Short mmCIF file of C-alpha atoms in Angstrom, two decimals:
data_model
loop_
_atom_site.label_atom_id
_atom_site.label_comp_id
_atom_site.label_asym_id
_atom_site.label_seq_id
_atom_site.Cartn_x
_atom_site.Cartn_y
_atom_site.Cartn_z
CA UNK A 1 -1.34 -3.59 14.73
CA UNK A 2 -3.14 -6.53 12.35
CA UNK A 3 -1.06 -8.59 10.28
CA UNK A 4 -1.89 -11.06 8.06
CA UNK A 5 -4.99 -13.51 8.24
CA UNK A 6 -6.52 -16.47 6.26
CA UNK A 7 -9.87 -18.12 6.00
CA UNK A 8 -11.39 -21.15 3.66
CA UNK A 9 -14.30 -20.61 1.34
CA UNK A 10 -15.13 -23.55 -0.67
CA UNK A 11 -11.84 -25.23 0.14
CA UNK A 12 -9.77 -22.20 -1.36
CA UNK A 13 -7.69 -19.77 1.39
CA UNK A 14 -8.24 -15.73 1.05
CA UNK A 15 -5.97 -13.10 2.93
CA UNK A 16 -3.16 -11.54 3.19
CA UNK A 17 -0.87 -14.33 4.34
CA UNK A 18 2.41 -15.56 1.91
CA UNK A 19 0.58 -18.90 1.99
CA UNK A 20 -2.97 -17.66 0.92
CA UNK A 21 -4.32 -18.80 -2.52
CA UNK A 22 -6.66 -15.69 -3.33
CA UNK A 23 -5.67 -12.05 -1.79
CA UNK A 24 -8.49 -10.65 0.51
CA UNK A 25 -7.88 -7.73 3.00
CA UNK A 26 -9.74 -8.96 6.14
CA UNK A 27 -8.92 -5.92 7.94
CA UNK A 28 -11.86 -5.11 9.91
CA UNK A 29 -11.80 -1.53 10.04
CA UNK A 30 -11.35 -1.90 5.64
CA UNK A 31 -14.24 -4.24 5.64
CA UNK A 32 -16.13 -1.58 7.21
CA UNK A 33 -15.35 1.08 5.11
CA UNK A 34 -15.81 -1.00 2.04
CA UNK A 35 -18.59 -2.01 3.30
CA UNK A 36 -19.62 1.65 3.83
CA UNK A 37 -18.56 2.29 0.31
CA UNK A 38 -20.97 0.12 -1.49
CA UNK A 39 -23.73 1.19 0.83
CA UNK A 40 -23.52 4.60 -0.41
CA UNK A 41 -23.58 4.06 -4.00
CA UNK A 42 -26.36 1.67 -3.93
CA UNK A 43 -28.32 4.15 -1.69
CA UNK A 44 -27.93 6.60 -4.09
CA UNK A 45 -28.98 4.51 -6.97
CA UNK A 46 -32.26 3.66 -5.46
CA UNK A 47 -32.91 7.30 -4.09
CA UNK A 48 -32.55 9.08 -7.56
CA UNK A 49 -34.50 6.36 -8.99
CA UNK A 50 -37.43 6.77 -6.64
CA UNK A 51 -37.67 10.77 -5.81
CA UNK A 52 -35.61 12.36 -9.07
CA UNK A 53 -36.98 11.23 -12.38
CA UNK A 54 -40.81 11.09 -12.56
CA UNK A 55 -42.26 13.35 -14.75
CA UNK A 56 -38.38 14.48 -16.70
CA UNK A 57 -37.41 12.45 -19.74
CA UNK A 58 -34.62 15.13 -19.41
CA UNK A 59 -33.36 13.35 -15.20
CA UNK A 60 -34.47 10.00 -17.00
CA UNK A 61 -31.73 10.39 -19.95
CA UNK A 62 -29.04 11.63 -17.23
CA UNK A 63 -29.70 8.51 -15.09
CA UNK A 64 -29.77 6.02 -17.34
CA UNK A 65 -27.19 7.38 -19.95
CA UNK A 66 -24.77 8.88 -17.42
CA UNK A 67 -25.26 7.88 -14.10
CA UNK A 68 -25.82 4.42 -13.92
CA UNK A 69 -22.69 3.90 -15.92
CA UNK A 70 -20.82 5.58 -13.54
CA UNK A 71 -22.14 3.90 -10.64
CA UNK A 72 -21.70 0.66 -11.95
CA UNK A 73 -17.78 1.29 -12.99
CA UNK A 74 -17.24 2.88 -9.30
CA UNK A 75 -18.41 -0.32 -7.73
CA UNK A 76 -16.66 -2.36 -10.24
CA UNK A 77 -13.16 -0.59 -9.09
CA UNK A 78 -14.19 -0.45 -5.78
CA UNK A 79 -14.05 -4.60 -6.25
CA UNK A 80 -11.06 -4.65 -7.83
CA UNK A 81 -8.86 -2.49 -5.50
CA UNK A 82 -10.39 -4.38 -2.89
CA UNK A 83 -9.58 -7.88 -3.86
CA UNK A 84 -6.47 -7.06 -6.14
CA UNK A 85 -3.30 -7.94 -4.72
CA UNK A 86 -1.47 -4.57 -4.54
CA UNK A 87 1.84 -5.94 -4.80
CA UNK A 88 2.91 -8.01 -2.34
CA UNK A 89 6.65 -9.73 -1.83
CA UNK A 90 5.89 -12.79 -2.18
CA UNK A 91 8.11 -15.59 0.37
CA UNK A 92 11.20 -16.49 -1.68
CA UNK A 93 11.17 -13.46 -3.93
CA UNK A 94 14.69 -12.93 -5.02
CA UNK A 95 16.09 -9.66 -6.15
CA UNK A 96 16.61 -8.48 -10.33
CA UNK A 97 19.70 -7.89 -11.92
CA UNK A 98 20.36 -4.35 -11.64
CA UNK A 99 18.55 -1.99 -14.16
CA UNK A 100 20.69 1.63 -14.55
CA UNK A 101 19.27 4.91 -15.97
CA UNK A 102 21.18 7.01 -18.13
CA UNK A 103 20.76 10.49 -19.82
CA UNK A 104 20.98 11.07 -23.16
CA UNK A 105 23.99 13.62 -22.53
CA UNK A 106 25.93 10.49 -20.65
CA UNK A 107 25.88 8.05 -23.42
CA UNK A 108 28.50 8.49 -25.83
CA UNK A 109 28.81 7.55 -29.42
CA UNK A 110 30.00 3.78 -29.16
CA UNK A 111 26.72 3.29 -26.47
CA UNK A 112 28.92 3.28 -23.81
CA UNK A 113 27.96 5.78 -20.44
CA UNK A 114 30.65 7.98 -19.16
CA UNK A 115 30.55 6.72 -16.11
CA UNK A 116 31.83 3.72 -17.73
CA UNK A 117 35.15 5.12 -17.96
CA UNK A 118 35.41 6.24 -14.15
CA UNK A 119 37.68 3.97 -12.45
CA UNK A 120 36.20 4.55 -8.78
CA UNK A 121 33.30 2.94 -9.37
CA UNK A 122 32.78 -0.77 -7.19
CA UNK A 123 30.50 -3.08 -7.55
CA UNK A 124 28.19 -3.83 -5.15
CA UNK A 125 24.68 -5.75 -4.68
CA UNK A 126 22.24 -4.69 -2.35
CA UNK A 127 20.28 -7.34 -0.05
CA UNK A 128 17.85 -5.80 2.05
CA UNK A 129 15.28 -7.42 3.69
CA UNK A 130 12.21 -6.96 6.19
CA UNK A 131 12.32 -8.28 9.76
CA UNK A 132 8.37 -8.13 9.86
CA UNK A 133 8.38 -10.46 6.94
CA UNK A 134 10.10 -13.28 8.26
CA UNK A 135 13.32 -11.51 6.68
CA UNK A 136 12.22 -12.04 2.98
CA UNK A 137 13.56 -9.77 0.61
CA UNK A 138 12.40 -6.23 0.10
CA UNK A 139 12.33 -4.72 -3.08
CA UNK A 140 14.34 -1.14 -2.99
CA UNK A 141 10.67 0.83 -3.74
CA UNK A 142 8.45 -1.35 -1.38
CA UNK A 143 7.12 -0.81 1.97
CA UNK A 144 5.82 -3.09 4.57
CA UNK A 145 1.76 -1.99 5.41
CA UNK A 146 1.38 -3.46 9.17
CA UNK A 147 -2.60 -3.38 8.63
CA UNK A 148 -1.82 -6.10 5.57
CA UNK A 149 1.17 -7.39 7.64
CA UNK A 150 2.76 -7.34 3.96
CA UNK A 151 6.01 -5.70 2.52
CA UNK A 152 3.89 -3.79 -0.62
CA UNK A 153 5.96 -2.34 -3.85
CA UNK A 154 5.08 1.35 -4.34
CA UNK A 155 2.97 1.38 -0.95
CA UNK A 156 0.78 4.53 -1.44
CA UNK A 157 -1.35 3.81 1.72
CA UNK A 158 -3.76 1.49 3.44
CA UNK A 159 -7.53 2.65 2.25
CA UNK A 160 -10.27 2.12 4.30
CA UNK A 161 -12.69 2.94 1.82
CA UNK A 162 -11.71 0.34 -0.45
CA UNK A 163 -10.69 -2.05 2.70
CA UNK A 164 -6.97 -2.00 0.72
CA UNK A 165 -3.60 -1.25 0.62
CA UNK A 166 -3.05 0.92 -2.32
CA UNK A 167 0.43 -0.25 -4.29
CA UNK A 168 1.43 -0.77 -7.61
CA UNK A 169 -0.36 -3.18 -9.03
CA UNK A 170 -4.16 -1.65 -7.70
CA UNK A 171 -3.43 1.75 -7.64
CA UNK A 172 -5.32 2.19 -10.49
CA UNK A 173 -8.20 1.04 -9.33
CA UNK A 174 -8.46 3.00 -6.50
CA UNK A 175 -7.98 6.05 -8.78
CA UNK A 176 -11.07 4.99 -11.08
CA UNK A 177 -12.79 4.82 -7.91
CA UNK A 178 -12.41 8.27 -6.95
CA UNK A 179 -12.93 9.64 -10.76
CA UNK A 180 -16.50 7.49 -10.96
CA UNK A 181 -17.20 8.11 -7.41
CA UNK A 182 -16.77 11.96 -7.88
CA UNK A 183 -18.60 11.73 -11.37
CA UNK A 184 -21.54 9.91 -9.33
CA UNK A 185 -21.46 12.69 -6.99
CA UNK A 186 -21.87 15.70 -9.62
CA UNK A 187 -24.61 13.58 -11.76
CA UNK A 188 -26.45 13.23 -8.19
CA UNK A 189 -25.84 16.73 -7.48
CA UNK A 190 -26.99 17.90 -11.16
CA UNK A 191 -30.46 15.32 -10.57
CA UNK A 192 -31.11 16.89 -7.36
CA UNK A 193 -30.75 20.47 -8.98
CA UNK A 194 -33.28 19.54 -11.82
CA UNK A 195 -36.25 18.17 -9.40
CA UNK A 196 -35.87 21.46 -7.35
CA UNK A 197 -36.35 23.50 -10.96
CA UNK A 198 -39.23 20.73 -11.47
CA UNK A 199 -40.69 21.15 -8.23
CA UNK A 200 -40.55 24.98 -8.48
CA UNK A 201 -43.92 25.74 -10.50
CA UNK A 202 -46.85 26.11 -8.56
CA UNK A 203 -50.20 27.40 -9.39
CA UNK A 204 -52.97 29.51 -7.72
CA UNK A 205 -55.61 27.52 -5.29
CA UNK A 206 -58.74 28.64 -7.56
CA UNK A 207 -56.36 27.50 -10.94
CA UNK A 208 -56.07 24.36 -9.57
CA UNK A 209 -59.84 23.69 -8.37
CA UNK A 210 -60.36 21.54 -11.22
CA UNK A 211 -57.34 19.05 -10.94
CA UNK A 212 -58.33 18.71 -6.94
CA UNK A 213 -62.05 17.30 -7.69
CA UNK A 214 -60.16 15.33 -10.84
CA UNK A 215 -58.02 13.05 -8.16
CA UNK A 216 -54.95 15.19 -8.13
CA UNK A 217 -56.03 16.54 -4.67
CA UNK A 218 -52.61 14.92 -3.18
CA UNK A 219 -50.62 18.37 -4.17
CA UNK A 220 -49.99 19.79 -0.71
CA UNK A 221 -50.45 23.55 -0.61
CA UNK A 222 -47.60 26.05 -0.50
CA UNK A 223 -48.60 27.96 2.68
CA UNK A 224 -52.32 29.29 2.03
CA UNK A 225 -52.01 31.04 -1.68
CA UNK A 226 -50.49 28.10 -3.73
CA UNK A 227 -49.92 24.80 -4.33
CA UNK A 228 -47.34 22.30 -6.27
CA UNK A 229 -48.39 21.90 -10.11
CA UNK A 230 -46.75 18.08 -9.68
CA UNK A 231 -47.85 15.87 -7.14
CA UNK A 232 -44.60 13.72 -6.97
CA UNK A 233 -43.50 17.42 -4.95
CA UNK A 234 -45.31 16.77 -2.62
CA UNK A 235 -42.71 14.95 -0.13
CA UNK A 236 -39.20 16.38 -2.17
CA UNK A 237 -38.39 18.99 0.42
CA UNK A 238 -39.26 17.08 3.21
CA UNK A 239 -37.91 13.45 2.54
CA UNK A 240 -34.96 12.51 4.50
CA UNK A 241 -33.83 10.06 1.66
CA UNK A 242 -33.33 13.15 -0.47
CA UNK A 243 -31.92 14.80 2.33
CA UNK A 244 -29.44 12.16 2.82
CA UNK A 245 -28.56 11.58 -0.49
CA UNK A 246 -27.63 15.74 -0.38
CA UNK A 247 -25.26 15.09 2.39
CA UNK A 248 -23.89 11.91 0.96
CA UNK A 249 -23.04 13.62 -2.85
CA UNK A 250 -21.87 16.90 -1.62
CA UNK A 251 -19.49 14.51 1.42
CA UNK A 252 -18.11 12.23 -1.00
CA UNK A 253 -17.60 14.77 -3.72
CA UNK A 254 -15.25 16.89 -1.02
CA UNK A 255 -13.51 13.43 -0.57
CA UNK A 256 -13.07 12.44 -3.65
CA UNK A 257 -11.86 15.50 -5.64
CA UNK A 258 -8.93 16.21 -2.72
CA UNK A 259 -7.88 12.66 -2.81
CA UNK A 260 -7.90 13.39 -6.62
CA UNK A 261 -6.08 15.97 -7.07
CA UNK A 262 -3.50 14.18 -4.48
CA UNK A 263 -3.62 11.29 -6.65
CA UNK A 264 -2.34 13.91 -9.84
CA UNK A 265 1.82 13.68 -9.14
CA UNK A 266 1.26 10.03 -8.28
CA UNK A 267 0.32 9.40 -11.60
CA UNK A 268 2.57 12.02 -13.17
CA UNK A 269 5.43 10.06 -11.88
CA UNK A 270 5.23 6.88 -11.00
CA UNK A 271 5.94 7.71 -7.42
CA UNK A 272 3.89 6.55 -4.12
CA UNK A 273 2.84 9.11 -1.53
CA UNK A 274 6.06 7.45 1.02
CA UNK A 275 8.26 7.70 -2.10
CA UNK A 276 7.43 11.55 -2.42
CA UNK A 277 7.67 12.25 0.79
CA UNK A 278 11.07 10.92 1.20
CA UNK A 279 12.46 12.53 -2.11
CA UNK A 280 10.90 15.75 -1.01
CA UNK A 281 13.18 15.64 2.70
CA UNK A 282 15.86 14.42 0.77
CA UNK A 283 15.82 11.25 2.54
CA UNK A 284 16.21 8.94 -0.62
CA UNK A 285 18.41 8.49 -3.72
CA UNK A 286 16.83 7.71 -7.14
CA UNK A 287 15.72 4.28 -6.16
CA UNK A 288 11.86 5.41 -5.88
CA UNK A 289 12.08 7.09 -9.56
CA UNK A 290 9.80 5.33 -12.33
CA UNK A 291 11.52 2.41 -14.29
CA UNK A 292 10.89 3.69 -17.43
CA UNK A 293 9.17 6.47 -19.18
CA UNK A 294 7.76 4.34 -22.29
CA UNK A 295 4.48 3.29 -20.00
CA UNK A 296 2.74 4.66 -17.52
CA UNK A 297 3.22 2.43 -14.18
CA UNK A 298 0.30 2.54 -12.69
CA UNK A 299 -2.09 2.46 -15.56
CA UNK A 300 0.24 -0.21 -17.74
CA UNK A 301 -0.22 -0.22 -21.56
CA UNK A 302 2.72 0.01 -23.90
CA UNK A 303 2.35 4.11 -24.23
CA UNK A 304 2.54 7.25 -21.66
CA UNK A 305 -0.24 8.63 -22.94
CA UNK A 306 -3.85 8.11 -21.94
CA UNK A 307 -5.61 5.28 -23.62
CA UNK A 308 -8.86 3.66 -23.43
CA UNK A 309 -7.84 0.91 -20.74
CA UNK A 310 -6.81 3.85 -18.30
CA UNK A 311 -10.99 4.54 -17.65
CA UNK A 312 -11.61 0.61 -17.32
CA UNK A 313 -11.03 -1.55 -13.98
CA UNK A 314 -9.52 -3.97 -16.19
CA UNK A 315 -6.15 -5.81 -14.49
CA UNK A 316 -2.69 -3.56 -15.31
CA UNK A 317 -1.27 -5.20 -17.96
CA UNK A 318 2.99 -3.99 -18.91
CA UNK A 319 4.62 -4.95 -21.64
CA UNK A 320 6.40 -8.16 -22.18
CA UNK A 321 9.00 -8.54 -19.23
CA UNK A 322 8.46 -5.29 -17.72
CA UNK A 323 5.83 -6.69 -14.85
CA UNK A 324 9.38 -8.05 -12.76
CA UNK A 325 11.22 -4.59 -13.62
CA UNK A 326 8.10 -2.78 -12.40
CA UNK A 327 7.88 -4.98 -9.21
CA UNK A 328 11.71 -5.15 -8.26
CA UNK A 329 11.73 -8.83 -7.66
CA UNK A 330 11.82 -12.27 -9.32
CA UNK A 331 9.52 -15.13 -8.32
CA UNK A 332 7.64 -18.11 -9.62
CA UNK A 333 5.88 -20.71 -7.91
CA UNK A 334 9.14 -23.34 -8.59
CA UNK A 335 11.02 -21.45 -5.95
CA UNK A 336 10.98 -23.15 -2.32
CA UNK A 337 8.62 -20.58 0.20
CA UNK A 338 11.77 -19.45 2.21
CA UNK A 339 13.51 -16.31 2.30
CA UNK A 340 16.19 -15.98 -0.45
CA UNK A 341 19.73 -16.48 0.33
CA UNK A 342 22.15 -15.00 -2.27
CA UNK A 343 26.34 -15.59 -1.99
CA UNK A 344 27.53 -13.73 0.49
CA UNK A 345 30.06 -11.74 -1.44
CA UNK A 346 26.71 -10.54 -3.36
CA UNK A 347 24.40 -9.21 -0.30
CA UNK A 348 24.91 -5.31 1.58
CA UNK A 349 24.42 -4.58 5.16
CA UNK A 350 22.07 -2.66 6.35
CA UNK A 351 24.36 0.19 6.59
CA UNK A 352 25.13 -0.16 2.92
CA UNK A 353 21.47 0.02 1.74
CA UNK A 354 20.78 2.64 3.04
CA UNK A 355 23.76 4.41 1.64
CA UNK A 356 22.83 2.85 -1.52
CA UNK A 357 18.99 3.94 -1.59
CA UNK A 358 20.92 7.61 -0.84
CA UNK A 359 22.65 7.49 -3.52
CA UNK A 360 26.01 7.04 -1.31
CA UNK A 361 27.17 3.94 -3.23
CA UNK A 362 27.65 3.49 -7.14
CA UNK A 363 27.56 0.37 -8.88
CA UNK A 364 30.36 -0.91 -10.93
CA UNK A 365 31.22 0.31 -14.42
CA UNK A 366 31.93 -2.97 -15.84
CA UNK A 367 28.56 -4.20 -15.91
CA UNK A 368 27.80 -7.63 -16.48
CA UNK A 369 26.12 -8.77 -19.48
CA UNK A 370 22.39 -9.33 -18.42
CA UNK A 371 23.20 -5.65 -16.98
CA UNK A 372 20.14 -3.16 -18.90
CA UNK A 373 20.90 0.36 -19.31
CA UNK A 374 17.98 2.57 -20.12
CA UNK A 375 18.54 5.39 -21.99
CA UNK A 376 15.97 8.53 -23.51
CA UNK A 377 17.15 8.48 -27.27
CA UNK A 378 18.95 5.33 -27.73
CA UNK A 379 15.98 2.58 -26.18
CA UNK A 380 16.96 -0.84 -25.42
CA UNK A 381 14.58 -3.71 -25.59
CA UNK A 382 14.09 -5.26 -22.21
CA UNK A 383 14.40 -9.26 -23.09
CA UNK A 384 14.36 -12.27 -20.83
CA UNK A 385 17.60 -11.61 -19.50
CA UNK A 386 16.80 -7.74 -18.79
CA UNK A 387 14.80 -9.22 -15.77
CA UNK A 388 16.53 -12.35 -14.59
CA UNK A 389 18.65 -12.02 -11.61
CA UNK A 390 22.42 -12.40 -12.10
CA UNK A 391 22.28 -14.05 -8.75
CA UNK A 392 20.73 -17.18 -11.00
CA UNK A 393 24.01 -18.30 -11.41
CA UNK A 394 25.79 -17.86 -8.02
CA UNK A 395 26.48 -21.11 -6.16
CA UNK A 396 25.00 -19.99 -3.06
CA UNK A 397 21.21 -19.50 -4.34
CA UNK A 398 19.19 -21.98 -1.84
CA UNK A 399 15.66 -21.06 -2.61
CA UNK A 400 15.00 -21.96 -6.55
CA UNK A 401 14.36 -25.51 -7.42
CA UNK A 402 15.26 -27.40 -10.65
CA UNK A 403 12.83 -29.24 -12.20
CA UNK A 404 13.44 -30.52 -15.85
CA UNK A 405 12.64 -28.32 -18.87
CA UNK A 406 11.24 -25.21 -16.68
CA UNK A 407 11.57 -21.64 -16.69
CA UNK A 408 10.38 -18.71 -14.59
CA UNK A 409 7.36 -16.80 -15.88
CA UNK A 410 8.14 -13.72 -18.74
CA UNK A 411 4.78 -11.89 -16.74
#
């Protein structure tokens, strides 16, 4: 399988490589389907321009009001989940403190859990990391994509129609690329209905004597009784542009409106297409459940519900310190570009994690005091320390360099 690659443009690096300035799936197969991608929406574009909208201020309106709009916000999210770094680990990313979900029925009147008073309860910190990634730490709800050669948080899949892998931070591109690209499709479909109407009148040979000798002899006849009132008819039935673009709106719709609907419990809740599948044969604890309910992850914002930003290919923006919660890691560009070493009294086998992602192993009740425990009724403010790792201040972190008067990134 592919893994990662680099080139230089203008002295900058693109790819999919820890050490690469810019992301850029090079994948050939992607770049083909991307490729294929923008072919067929700016096919379309010139087809209904040239065979759908002489003679109909009504097609005219629809094209220019509807779907050029749409075309132009496909391509635009087409870009973006193409060149948007879905969320790869970066080298040296280092896990977050532990963030805990409780129920409203488990909190108790001083705040506290009730787990909180179980005595069983040890305290453990999981490590796990990816051989394929030089052995850099992997995030509890990432994946590693061997066409990206990448460890990916909330790997939906590798897209070759957007030459991507889909994760959580361009995930929502690639769903306003199916929505625009299906709205295309339906606009096409609704042009291509309207120029069959238009190029259904005809008139009688002798009724049309007159506009043959007055230069409008190019309206072919309709077998030997009648002929098309509009010349631009002429060549409708018969063009294999049109033809193609009828194969191209009614193929792409199909794809579009199943990946769609596919797409629907993704963004319900905040779970990839591995995640699912792994809940659904019980092969995973409640590591792959959403963070929080108070955004929506793949669509960002600082409310559930559907906003304005959701329809625009506009970067996911969280709130303030949720981006590392969201991701599962911490990392700035002050850390050295080595896999993370934590204390070893703080790291699990692999045995461990994967009890731990079952839901096997608990953490300890006495939580430490950067420790955030999310709750439905009683919210708690995620600040700086919510998403610092506790590791920070264990003597056996290697990776993070000290420079004077400098602080990881709140994004």
């Amino acid at each position: 399988m592919p893994g990662p690659s680099t080139i230089f443009i203008l002295g900058k690096s693109y790819g999919t490589s820890f050490h690469a300035e810019k992301w850029l799936s090079l994948d050939v197969c992607g770049l083909m389907g991307a490729t294929c991608s923008w072919g067929v929406h700016i096919y379309a574009l010139i087809v209904v321009a040239a065979k759908l909208l002489s003679n109909s201020w009504i097609a005219i309106v629809i094209y220019v009001a509807f779907y050029v709009p749409a075309a132009l916000l496909a391509m635009a999210s087409l870009f973006k989940a193409w060149t948007t770094d879905p969320g790869a680990v970066p080298l040296g990313a280092r896990p977050l403190t532990i963030v805990r979900r409780a129920s409203s029925s488990s909190v108790g009147s001083n705040g506290n859990s009730e787990s909180d008073a179980s005595p069983s309860l040890t305290s453990r910190r999981a490590m796990r990391r990816c051989h394929k990634c030089n052995n850099n730490y992997k995030p509890p709800r990432a994946h590693h994509d061997s066409v990206t050669g990448r460890c990916i948080v909330k790997f939906d899949h590798f897209c070759p129609w957007v030459g991507n892998a889909v994760g959580a931070l361009n995930h929502k591109f690639f769903c306003l690329f199916l929505f625009y690209t299906a709205i295309t499709c339906l606009f096409s479909i609704l042009l291509l209905i309207l120029r069959a109407f238009h190029c259904g009148y005809t008139i009688e040979p002798d009724e049309g004597k007159e506009a043959f000798e007055g230069g409008e002899g190019r309206a072919r006849a309709l077998g030997s009784s009648s002929i098309y009132k509009f010349p631009e008819c002429n060549s409708f039935y018969s063009s294999h542009l049109v033809i193609g673009l009828i194969i191209c709106s009614l193929v792409f719709l199909v794809f579009t409106l199943t990946m769609g609907c596919e797409q629907i419990e993704a963004v319900q809740t905040g779970k990839s297409k591995i995640a699912r599948m792994k809940m659904r044969v019980g092969n995973a604890g409640t590591e792959f459940r959403a963070v929080t309910e108070d955004f929506n992850e793949i669509f960002g914002g600082e409310s559930p519900e559907v906003s304005l930003h959701w329809f625009l290919p506009l970067d996911v923006k969280f709130p303030r310190g949720m981006k590392k919660v969201v991701l599962g890691y911490e990392w700035d560009p002050s850390f050295d570009p080595e896999p993370f070493e934590p204390s070893e009294s703080g790291s699990l086998g692999d045995h461990e994690m994967i009890q731990l992602e079952q839901g096997q192993i608990s953490t300890d009740p006495t939580r430490p005091a950067n420790d955030v425990l999310l709750t439905r009724e009683s919210e708690v403010s995620l600040t700086d320390a919510s998403v610092h790792s506790d590791a920070s201040a264990s003597s056996g972190i290697k990776n993070r360099k000290s420079p004077p008067n400098s602080r990881p990134s709140l994004d």
